[in-house]
PDB file of C-alpha atoms in Angstrom:
ATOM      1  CA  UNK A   1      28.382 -43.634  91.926  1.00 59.00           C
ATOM      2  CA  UNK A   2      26.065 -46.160  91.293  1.00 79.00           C
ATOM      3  CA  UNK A   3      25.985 -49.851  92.618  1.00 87.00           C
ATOM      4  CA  UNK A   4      26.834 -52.522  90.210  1.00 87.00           C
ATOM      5  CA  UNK A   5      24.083 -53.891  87.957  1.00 91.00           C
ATOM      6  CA  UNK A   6      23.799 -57.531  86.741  1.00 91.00           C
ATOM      7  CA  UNK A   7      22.026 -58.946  83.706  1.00 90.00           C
ATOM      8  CA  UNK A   8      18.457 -60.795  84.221  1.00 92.00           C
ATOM      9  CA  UNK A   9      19.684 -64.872  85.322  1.00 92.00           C
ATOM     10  CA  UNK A  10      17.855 -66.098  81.886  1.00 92.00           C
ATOM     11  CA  UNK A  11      21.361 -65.068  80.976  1.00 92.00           C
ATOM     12  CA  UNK A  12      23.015 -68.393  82.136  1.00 92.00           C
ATOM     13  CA  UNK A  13      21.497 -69.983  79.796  1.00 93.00           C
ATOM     14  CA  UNK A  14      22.714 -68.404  76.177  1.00 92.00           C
ATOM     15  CA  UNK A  15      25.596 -70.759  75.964  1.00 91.00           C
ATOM     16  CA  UNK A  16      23.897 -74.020  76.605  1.00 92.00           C
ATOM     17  CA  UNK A  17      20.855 -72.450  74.275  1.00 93.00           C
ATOM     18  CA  UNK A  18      23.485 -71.433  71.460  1.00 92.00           C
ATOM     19  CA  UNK A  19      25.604 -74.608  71.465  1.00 90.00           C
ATOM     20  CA  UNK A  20      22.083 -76.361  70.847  1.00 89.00           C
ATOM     21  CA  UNK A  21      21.343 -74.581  67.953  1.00 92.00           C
ATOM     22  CA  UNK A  22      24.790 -75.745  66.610  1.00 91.00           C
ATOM     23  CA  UNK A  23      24.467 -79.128  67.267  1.00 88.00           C
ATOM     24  CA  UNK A  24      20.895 -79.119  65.084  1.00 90.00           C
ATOM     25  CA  UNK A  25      22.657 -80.057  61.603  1.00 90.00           C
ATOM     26  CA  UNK A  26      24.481 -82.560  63.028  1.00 87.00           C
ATOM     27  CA  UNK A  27      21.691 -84.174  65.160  1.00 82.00           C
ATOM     28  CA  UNK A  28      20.016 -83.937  62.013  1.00 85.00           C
ATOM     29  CA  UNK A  29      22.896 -85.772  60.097  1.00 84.00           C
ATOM     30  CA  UNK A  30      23.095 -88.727  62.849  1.00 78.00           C
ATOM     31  CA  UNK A  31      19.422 -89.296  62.518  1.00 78.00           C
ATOM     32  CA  UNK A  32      19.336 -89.794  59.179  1.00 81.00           C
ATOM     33  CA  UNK A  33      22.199 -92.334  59.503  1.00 74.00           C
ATOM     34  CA  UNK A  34      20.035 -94.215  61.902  1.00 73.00           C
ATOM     35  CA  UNK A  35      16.394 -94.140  59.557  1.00 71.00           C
ATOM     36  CA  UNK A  36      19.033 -95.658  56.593  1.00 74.00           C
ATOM     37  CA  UNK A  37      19.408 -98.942  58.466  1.00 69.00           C
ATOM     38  CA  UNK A  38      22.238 -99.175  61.129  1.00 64.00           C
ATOM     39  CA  UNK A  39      20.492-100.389  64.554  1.00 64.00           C
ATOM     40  CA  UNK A  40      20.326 -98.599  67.685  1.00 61.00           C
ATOM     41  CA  UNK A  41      21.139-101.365  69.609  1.00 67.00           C
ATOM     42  CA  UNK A  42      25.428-100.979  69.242  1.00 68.00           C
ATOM     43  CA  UNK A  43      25.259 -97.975  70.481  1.00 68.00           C
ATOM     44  CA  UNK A  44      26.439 -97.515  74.392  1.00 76.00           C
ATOM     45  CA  UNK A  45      23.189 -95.243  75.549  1.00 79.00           C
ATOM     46  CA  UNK A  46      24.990 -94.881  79.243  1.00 83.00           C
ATOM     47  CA  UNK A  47      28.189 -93.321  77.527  1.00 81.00           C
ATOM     48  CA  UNK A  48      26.326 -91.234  75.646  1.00 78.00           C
ATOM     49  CA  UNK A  49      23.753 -90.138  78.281  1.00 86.00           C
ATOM     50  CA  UNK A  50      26.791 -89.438  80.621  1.00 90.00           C
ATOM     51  CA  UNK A  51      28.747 -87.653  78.245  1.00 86.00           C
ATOM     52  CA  UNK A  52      25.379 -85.656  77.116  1.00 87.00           C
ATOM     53  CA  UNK A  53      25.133 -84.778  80.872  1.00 93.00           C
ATOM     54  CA  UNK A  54      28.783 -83.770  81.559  1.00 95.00           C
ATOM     55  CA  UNK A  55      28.479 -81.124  78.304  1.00 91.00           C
ATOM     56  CA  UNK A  56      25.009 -79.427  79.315  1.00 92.00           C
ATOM     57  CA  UNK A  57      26.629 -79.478  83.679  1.00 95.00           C
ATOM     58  CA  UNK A  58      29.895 -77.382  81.573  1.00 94.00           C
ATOM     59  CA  UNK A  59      27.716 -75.111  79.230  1.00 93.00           C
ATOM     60  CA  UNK A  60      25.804 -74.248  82.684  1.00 94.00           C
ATOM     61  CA  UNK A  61      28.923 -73.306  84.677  1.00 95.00           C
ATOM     62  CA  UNK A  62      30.295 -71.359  81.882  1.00 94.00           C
ATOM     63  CA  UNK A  63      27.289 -69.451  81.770  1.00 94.00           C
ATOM     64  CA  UNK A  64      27.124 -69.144  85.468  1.00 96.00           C
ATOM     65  CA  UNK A  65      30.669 -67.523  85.541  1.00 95.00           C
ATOM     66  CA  UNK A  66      29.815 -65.486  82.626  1.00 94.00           C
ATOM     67  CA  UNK A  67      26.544 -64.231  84.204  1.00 94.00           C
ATOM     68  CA  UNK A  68      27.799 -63.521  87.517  1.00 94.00           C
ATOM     69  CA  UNK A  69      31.198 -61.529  86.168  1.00 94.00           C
ATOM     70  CA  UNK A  70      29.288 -59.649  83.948  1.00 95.00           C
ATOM     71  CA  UNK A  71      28.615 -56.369  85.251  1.00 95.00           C
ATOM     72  CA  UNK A  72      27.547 -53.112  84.429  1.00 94.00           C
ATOM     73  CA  UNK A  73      27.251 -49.498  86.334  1.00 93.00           C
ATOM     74  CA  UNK A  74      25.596 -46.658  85.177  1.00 90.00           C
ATOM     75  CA  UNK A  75      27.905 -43.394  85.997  1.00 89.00           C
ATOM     76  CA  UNK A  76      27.005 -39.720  85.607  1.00 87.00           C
ATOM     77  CA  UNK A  77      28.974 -39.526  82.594  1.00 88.00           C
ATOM     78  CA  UNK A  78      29.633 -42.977  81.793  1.00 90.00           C
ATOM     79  CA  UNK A  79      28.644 -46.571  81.836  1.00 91.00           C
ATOM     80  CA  UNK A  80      31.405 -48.718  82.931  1.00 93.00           C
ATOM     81  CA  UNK A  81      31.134 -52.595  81.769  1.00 94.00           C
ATOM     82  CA  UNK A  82      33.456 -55.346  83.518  1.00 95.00           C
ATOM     83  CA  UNK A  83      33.357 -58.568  81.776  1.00 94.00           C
ATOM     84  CA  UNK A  84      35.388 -61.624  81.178  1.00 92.00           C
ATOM     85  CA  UNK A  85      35.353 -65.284  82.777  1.00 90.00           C
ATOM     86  CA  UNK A  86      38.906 -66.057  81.878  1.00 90.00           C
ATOM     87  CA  UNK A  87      40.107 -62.947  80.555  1.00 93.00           C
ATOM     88  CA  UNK A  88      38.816 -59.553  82.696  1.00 93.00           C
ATOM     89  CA  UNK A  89      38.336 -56.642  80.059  1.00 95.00           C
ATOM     90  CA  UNK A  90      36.774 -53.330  81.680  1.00 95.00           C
ATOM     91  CA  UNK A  91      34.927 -51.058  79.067  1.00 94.00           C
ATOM     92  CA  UNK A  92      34.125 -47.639  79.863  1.00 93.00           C
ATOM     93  CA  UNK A  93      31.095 -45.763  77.401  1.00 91.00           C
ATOM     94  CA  UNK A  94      30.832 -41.924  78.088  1.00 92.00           C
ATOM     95  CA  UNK A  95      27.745 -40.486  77.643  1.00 86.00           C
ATOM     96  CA  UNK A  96      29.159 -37.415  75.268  1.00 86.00           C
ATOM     97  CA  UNK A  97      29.842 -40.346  72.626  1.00 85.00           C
ATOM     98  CA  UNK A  98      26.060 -42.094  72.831  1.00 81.00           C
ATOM     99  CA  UNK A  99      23.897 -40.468  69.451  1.00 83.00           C
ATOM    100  CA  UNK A 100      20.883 -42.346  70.404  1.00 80.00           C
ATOM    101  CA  UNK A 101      19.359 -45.070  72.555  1.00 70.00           C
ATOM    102  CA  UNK A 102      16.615 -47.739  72.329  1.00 71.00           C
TER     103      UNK A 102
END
């Protein structure tokens, strides 16, 4: 049996990357707001800076946990995959039921 495998650490980084992209349209909707006229004086920048700062420290401990209880073991006849941060799920893949691989 194999040791257990984990995936590259770039990995801690998809949720922080992927609640970015979602936030685009509505950065996008905000700054338009602002070029129309309102000023960007009334808004509290140390509120927003902190609360910016709390979100990205979260998205990076998610991904943390994620990364670090992802992992994977290559079997003789299987691949066994244990996942989960709050919920643990254990996939196993035998090799009889792979067609093909990339």
């Amino acid at each position: 049996m194999n040791e257990p495998t984990r995936l590259h650490r770039l990995f801690i980084l998809f949720p922080l990357v992927g609640s970015v992209k979602s936030l685009i349209p509505i950065a996008a909707l905000v700054s338009i707001k602002f070029l129309n006229g309102k000023s960007l004086r009334d808004i509290p920048w140390y509120w927003l800076s902190a609360a910016i700062v709390i979100l990205v420290s979260l998205l990076l401990l998610y991904g943390y946990l994620k990364w670090k209880r992802f992992v994977y073991t290559l079997e003789e006849d299987k691949i066994l995959i244990r996942r989960g941060v709050l919920f643990r799920e254990e996939l196993s893949i035998y090799t009889g039921r792979i067609h093909s691989m990339n």
